[in-house]
Short mmCIF file of C-alpha atoms in Angstrom, two decimals:
data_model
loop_
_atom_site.label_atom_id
_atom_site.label_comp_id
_atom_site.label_asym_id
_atom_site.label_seq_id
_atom_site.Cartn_x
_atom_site.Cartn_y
_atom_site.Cartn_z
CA UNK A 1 -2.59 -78.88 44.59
CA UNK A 2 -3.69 -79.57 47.82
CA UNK A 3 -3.08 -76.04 48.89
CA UNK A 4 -5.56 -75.14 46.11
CA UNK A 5 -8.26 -77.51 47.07
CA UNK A 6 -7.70 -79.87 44.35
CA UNK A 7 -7.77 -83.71 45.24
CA UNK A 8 -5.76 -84.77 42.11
CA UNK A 9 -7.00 -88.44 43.09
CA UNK A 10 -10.21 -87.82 43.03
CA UNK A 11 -9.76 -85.81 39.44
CA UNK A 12 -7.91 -88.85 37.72
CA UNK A 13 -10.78 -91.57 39.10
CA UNK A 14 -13.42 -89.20 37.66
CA UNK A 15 -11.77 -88.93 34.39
CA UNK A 16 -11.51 -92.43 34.46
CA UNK A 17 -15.39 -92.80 35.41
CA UNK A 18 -15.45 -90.25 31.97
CA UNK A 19 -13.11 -92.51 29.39
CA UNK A 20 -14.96 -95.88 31.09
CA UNK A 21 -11.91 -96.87 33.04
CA UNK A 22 -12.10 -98.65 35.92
CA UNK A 23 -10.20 -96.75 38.21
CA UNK A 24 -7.62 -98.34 41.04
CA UNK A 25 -5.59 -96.80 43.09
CA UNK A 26 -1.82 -97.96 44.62
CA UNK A 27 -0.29 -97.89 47.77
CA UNK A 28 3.24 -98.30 48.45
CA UNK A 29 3.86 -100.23 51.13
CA UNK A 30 7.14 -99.87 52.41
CA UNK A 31 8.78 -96.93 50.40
CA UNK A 32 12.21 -96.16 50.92
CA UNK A 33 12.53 -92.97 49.05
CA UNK A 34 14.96 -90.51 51.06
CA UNK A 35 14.71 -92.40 54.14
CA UNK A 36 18.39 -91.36 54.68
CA UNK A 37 16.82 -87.68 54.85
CA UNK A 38 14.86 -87.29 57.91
CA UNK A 39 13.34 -83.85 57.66
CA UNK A 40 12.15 -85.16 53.75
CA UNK A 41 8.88 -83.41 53.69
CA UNK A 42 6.88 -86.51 52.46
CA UNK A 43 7.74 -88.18 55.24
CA UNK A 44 4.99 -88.94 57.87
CA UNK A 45 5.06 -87.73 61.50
CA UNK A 46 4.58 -91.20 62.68
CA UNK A 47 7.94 -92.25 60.94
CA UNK A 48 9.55 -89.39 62.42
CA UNK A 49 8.19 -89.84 65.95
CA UNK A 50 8.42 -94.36 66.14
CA UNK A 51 12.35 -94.91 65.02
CA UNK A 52 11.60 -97.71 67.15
CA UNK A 53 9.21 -99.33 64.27
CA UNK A 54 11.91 -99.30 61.87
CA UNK A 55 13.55 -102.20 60.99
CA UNK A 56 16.83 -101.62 62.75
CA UNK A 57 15.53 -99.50 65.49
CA UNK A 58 16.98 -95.95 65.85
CA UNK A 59 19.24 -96.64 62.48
CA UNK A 60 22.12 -94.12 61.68
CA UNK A 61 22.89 -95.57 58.74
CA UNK A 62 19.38 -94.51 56.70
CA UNK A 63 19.64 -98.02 55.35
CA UNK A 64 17.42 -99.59 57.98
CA UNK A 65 14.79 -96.81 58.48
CA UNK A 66 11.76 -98.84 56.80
CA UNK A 67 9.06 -99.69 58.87
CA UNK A 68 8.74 -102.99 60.42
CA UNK A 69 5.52 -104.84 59.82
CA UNK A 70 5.91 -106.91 62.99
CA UNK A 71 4.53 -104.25 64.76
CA UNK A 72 1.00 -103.63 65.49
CA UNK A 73 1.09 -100.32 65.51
CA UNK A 74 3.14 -100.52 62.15
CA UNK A 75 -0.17 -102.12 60.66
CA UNK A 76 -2.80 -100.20 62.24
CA UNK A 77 -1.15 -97.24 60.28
CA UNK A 78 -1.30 -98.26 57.06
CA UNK A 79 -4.42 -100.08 57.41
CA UNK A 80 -5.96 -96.62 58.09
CA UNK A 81 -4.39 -94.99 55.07
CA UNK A 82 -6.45 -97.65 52.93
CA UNK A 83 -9.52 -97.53 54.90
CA UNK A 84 -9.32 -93.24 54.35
CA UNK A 85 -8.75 -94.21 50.44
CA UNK A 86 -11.60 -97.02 50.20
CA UNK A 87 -14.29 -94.97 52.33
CA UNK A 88 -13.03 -91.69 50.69
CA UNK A 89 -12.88 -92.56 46.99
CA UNK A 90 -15.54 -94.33 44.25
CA UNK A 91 -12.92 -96.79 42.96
CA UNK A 92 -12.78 -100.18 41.28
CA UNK A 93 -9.40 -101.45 42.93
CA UNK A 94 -7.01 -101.15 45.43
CA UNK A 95 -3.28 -102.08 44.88
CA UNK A 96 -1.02 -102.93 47.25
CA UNK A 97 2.34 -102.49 46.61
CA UNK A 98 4.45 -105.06 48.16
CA UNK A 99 7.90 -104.49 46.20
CA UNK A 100 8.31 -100.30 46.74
CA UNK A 101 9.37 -101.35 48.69
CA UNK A 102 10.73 -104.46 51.07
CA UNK A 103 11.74 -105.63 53.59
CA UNK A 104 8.97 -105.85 55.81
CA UNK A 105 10.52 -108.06 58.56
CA UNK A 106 14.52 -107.71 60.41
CA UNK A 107 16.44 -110.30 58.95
CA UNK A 108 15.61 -113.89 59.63
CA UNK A 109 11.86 -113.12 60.48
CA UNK A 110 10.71 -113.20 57.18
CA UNK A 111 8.94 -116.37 56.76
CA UNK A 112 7.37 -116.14 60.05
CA UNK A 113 5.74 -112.40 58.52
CA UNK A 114 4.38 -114.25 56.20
CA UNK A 115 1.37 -115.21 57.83
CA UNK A 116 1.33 -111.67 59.71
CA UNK A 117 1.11 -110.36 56.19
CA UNK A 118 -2.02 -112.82 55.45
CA UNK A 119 -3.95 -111.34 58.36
CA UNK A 120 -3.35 -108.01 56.88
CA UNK A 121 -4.58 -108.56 53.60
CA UNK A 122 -7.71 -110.46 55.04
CA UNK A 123 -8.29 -106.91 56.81
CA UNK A 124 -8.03 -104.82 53.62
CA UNK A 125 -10.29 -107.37 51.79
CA UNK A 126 -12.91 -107.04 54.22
CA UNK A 127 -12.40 -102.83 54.07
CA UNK A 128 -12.75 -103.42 50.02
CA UNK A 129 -15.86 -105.68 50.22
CA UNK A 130 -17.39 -103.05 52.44
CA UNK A 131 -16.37 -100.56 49.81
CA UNK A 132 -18.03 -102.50 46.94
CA UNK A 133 -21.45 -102.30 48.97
CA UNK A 134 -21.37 -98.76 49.51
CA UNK A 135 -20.20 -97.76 46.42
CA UNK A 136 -22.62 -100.45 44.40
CA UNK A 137 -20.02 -102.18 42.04
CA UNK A 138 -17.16 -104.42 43.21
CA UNK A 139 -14.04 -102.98 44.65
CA UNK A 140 -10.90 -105.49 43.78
CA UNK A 141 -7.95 -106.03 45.79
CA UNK A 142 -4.60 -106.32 43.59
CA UNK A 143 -0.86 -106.66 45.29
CA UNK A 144 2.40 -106.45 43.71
CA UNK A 145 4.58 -109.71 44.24
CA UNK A 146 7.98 -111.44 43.29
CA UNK A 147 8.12 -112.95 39.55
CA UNK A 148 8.65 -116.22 41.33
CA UNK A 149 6.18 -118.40 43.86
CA UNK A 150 9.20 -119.65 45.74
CA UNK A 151 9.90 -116.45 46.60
CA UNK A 152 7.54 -114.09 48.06
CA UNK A 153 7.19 -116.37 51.48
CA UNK A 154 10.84 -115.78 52.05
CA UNK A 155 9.82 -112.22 51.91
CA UNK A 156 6.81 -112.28 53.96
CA UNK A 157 4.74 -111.83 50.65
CA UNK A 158 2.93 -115.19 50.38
CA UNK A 159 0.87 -114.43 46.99
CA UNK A 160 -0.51 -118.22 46.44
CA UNK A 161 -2.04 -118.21 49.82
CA UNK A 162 -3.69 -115.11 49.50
CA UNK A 163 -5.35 -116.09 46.04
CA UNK A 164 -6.22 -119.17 47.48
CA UNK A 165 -7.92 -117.67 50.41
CA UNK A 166 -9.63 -115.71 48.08
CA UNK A 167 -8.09 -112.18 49.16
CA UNK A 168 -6.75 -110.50 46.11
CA UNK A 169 -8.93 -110.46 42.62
CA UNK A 170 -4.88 -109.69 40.97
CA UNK A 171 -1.18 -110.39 41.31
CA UNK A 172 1.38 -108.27 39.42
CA UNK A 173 4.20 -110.27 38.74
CA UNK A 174 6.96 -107.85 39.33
CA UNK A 175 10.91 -107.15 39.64
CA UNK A 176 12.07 -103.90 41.80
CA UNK A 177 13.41 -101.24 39.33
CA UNK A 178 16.19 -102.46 37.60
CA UNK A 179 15.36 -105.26 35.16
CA UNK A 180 12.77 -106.29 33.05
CA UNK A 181 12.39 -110.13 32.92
CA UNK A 182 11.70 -112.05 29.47
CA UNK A 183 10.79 -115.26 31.14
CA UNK A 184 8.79 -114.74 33.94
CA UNK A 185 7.25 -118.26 35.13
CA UNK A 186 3.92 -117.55 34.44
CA UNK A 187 2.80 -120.53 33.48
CA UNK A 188 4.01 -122.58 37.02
CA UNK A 189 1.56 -119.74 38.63
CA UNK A 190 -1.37 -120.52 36.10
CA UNK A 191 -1.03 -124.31 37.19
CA UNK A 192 -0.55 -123.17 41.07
CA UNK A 193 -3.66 -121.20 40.66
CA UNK A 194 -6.25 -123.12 38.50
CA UNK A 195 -9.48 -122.36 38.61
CA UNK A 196 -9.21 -119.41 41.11
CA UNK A 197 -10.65 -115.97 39.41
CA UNK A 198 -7.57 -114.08 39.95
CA UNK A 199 -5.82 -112.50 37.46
CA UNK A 200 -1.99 -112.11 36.81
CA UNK A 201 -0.20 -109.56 35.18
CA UNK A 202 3.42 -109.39 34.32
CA UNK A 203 5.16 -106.35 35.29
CA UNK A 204 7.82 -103.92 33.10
CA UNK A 205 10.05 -101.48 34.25
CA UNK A 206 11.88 -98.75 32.20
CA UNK A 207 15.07 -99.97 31.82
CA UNK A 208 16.80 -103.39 32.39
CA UNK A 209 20.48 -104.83 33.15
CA UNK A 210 21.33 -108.14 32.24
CA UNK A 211 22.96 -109.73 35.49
CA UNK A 212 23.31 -108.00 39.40
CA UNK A 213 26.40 -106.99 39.20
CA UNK A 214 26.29 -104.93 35.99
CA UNK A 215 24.05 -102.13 38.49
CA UNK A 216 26.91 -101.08 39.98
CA UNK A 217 27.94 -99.60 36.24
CA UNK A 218 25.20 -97.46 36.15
CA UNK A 219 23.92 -95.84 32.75
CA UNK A 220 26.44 -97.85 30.84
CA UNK A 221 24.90 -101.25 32.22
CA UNK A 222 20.97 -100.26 31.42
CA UNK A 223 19.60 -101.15 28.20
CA UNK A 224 16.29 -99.16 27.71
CA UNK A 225 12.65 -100.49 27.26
CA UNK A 226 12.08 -99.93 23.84
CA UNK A 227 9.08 -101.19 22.10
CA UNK A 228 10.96 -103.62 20.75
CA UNK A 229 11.77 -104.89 23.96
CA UNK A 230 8.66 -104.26 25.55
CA UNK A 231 6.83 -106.44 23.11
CA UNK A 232 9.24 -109.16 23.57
CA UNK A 233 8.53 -109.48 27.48
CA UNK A 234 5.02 -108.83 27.15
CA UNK A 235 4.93 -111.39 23.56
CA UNK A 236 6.29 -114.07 26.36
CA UNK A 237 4.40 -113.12 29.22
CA UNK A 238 1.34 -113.63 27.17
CA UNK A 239 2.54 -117.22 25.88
CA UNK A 240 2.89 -118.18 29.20
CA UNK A 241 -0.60 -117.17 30.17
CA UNK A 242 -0.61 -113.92 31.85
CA UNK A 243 -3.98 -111.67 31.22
CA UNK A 244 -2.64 -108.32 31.71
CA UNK A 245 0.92 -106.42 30.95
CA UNK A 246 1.54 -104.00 33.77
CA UNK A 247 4.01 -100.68 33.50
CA UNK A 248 6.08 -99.31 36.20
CA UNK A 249 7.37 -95.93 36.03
CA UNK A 250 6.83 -95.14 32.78
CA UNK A 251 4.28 -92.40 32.92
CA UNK A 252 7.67 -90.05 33.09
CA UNK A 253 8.06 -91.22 29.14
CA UNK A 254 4.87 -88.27 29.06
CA UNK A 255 7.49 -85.55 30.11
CA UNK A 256 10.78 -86.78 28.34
CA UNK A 257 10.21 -85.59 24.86
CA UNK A 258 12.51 -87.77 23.60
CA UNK A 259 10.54 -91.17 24.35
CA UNK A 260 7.10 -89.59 24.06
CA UNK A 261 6.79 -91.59 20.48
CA UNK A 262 8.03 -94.44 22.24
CA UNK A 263 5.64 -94.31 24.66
CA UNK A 264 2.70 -94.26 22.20
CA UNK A 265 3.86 -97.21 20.66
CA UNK A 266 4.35 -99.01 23.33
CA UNK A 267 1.04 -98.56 24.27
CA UNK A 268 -0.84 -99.45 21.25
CA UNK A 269 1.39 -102.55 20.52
CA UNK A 270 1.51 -104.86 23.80
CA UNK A 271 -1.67 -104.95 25.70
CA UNK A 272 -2.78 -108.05 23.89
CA UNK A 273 -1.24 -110.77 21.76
CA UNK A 274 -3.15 -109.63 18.45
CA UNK A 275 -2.00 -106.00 19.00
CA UNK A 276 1.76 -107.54 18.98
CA UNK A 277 1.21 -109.64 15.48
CA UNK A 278 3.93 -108.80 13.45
CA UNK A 279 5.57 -105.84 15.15
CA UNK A 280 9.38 -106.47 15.96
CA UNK A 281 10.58 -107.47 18.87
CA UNK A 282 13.61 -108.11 21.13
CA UNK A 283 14.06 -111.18 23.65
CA UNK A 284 16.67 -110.81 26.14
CA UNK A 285 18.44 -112.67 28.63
CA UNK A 286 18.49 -111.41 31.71
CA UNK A 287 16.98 -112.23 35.72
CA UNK A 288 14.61 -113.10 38.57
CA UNK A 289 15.64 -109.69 40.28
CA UNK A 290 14.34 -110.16 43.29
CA UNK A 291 15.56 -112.74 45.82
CA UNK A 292 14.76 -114.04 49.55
CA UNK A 293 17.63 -113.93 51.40
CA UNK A 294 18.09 -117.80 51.39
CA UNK A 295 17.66 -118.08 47.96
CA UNK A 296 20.66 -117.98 45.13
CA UNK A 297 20.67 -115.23 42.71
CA UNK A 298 19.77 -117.30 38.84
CA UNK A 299 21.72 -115.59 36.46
CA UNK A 300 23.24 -116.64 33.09
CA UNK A 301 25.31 -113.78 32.39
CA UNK A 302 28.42 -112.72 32.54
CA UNK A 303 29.71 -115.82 30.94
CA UNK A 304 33.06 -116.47 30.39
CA UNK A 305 34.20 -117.85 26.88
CA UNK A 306 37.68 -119.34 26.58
CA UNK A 307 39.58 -120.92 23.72
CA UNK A 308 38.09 -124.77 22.91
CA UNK A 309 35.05 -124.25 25.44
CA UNK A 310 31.47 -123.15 24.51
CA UNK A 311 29.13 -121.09 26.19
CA UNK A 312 25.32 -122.27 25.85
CA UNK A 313 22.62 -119.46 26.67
CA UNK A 314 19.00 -120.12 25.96
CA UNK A 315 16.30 -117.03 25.68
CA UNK A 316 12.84 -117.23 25.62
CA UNK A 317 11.09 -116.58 22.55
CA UNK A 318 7.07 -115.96 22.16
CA UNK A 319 5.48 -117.82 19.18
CA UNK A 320 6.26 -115.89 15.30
CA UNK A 321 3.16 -115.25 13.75
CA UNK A 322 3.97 -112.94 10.84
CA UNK A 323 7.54 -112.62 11.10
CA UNK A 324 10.50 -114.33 9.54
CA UNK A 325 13.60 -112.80 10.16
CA UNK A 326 15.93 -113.30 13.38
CA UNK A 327 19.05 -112.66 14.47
CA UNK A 328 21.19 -113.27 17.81
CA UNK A 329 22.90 -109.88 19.10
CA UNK A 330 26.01 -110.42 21.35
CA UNK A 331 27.42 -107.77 23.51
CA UNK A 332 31.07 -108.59 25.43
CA UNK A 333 32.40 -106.32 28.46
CA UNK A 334 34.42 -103.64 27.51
CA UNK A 335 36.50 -103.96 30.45
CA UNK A 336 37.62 -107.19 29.03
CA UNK A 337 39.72 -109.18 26.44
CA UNK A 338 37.50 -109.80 23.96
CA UNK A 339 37.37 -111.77 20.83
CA UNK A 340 37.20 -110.14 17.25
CA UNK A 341 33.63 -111.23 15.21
CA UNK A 342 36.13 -113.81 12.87
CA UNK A 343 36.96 -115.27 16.16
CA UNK A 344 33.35 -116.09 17.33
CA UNK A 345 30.96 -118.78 16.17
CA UNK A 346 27.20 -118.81 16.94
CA UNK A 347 24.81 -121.56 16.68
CA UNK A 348 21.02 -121.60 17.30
CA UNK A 349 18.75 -125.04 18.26
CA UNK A 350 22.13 -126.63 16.51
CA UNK A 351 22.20 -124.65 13.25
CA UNK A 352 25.40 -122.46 12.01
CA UNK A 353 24.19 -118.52 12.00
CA UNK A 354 26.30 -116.29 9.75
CA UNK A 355 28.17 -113.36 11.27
CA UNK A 356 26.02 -110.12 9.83
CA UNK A 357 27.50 -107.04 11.50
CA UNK A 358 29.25 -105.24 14.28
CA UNK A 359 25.92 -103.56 16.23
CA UNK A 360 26.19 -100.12 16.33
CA UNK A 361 24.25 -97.87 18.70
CA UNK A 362 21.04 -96.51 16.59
CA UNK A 363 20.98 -99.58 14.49
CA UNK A 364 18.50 -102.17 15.60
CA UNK A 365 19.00 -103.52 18.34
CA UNK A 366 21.55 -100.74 18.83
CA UNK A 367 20.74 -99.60 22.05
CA UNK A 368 22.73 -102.90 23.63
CA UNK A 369 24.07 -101.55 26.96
CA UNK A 370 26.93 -98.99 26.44
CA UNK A 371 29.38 -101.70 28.27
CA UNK A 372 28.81 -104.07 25.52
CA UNK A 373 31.82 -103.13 23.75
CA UNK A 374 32.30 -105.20 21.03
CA UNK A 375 28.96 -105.95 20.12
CA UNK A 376 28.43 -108.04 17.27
CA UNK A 377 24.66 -109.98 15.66
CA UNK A 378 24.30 -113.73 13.68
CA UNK A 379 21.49 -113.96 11.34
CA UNK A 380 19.80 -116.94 12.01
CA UNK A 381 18.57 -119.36 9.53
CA UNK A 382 14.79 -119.52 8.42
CA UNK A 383 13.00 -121.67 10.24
CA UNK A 384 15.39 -122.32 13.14
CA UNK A 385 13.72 -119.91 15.91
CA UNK A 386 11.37 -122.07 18.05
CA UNK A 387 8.62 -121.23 20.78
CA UNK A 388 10.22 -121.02 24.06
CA UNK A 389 13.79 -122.04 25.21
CA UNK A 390 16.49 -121.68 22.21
CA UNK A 391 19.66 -122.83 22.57
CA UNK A 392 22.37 -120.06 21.59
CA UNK A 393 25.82 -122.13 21.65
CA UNK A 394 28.82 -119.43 21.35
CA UNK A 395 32.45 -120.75 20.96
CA UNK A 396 35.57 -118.64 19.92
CA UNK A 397 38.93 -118.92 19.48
CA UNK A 398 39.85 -115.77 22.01
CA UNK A 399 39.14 -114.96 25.40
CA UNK A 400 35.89 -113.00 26.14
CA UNK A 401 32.89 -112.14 28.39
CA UNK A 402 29.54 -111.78 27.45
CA UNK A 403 27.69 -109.42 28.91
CA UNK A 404 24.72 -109.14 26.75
CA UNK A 405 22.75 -111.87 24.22
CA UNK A 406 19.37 -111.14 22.61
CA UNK A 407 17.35 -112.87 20.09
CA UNK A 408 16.09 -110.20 17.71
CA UNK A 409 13.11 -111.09 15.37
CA UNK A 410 11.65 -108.61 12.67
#
């Protein structure tokens, strides 16, 4: 395109400006794509030519090759890559994109980046505001943060402070790429924030495994983002008071014929919590994805169940308007001993669910990761579903290890 004169960025903010969008645009901070690859062509000379900005200097490995924001001249880089973009372009935002991707820091330096990271989104703020005169309507500054406020500062990514110094308009909630999280705590950043005008969005990828160490499986670990799913996530993110429902990576669904109808009704069901009234939906356990390095991984699954033991699990539901069926969907490792569905016994917020079925791929909610193997769903008693935490309790007779638990509501 560029060959051919076209500015493709400039065509999608006009079209935007056409359809009354309010056009942003996204930069990736840090991104590690083919970093192992030196000659990649998307690569910039200045990567090529300072291996002694990278985060382990002169790496071999490919594994250290991202740039290290310590640097000055690390900085002054990007910074003029948004200044080009906010003097070059009639926008409404500017994102930047702290999670694709970190770290920003050598290890142990994080939380002293932190404050180096402040400084640099002071700078783009001013670049925006000067943006916003020029252009004659206000140019926003949005970043991309961890799910949780403990986190980011371990990271160098200190979102509170920079809302509270009044240098992003937006924080996007996010995880990294492989999991979408049902119970984001939203609400502990509402009551961080306040009053402040900034805005939070919860972020969804296109797939999701259920604990860290099922991404070593692969395919057979991923569940996909169905609508079903999607709605669940956003249904909760919503409850806990976030104004927006971001997607990540799923403008490919527009070239994979297969989840084109997905994508449609994804789109028209979960951008508001009247738009996902009575629509089914899926709420899954699974995990904060991204950590600081001092910080322990908080994840629920795999949990063992042995003979005369329980195991007690407890997803987050959004509120039911309109819908009164449910039913808890278990998945256990293949790998695994597992227990037979006679052998299993569910309860929900105390009450006895009945076994209904053996899951089956295609069958709602049959696309339970292909390492769930048995899989098996409870129907749960009218009424019993609650708003928020419920408590699954799962005991059996046999040996076994979940994998996988859902509440499904229809």
């Amino acid at each position: 395109l560029e060959q051919r004169g076209v500015d493709h960025m400039e065509r999608w903010l006009s079209r935007c400006r056409e359809c009354g969008i309010e056009g942003w645009l996204s930069v990736r901070m840090n991104d590690g794509h083919f970093n192992n690859i030196l000659d990649a062509f998307w690569h910039p000379a200045f990567w090529r030519e300072r291996p002694d900005l990278w985060i382990v200097p002169h790496d071999e490995s490919g594994g250290g090759r991202a740039y290290d924001y310590s640097h000055e001249e690390v900085r002054e880089h990007h910074l003029k890559l948004i200044r080009e973009l906010l003097e070059r372009y009639n926008l409404y935002g500017l994102e930047l994109d702290w999670i694709r991707g970190y770290p920003y820091f050598p290890s142990g330096a994080e939380r002293q980046g932190a404050r180096v990271l402040t400084e640099f989104t002071a700078q783009v703020r001013e670049l925006a505001d000067a943006a916003a005169v020029r252009l004659g309507h206000p140019v926003k500054v949005g970043a991309r943060v961890p799910s949780r406020i403990e986190t980011g500062p371990g990271l160098g990514l200190d979102g509170l402070t920079w809302a509270r110094e009044g240098l992003v308009d937006q924080l996007v909630l996010s995880s990294r790429v492989w999991v979408i999280e049902f119970d984001m705590p939203i609400a502990a950043w509402k009551r961080a924030l306040g009053d402040l005008p900034v805005s939070i969005a919860a972020q969804f990828g296109t797939n999701t495994v259920s604990f860290p160490g099922a991404q070593p499986r692969g395919a057979a670990a991923q569940a996909q983002a169905t609508p079903e799913f999607l709605r669940g996530a956003s249904a909760a993110a919503f409850h806990q008071g976030a104004d927006q429902v971001y997607l990540f990576n799923h403008c490919y669904f527009e070239s994979e014929f297969g989840r084109r109808d997905w994508y449609g009704r994804i789109l028209e069901s979960i951008g508001s919590p009247e738009s996902l009234a009575g629509k089914p939906r899926r709420h899954a356990i699974t995990y904060p994805e991204i950590t600081a390095p001092d910080e322990p991984v908080l994840a629920a699954l795999p949990a063992r169940l042995s003979p005369g033991e329980k195991v007690v699990l407890a997803p987050y539901v959004a509120p039911l308007p309109d819908l009164n069926w449910a039913a808890v969907a278990l998945g256990f490792d293949r790998e695994q001993e597992s227990p037979e569905p006679h052998e299993v016994e569910v309860r929900v917020n105390g009450e006895s669910c009945r076994y209904l079925a053996v899951v089956s791929p295609g069958e709602p909610p049959g696309d339970i990761p292909a390492m769930a193997e048995p899989r098996m769903s409870f129907i749960i008693p009218a009424g019993v579903v609650k708003t928020g935490h419920n408590t699954v309790e799962v005991a059996s007779g046999a040996l076994g290890e979940i994998v996988w638990c859902e509440i499904y509501i229809a």
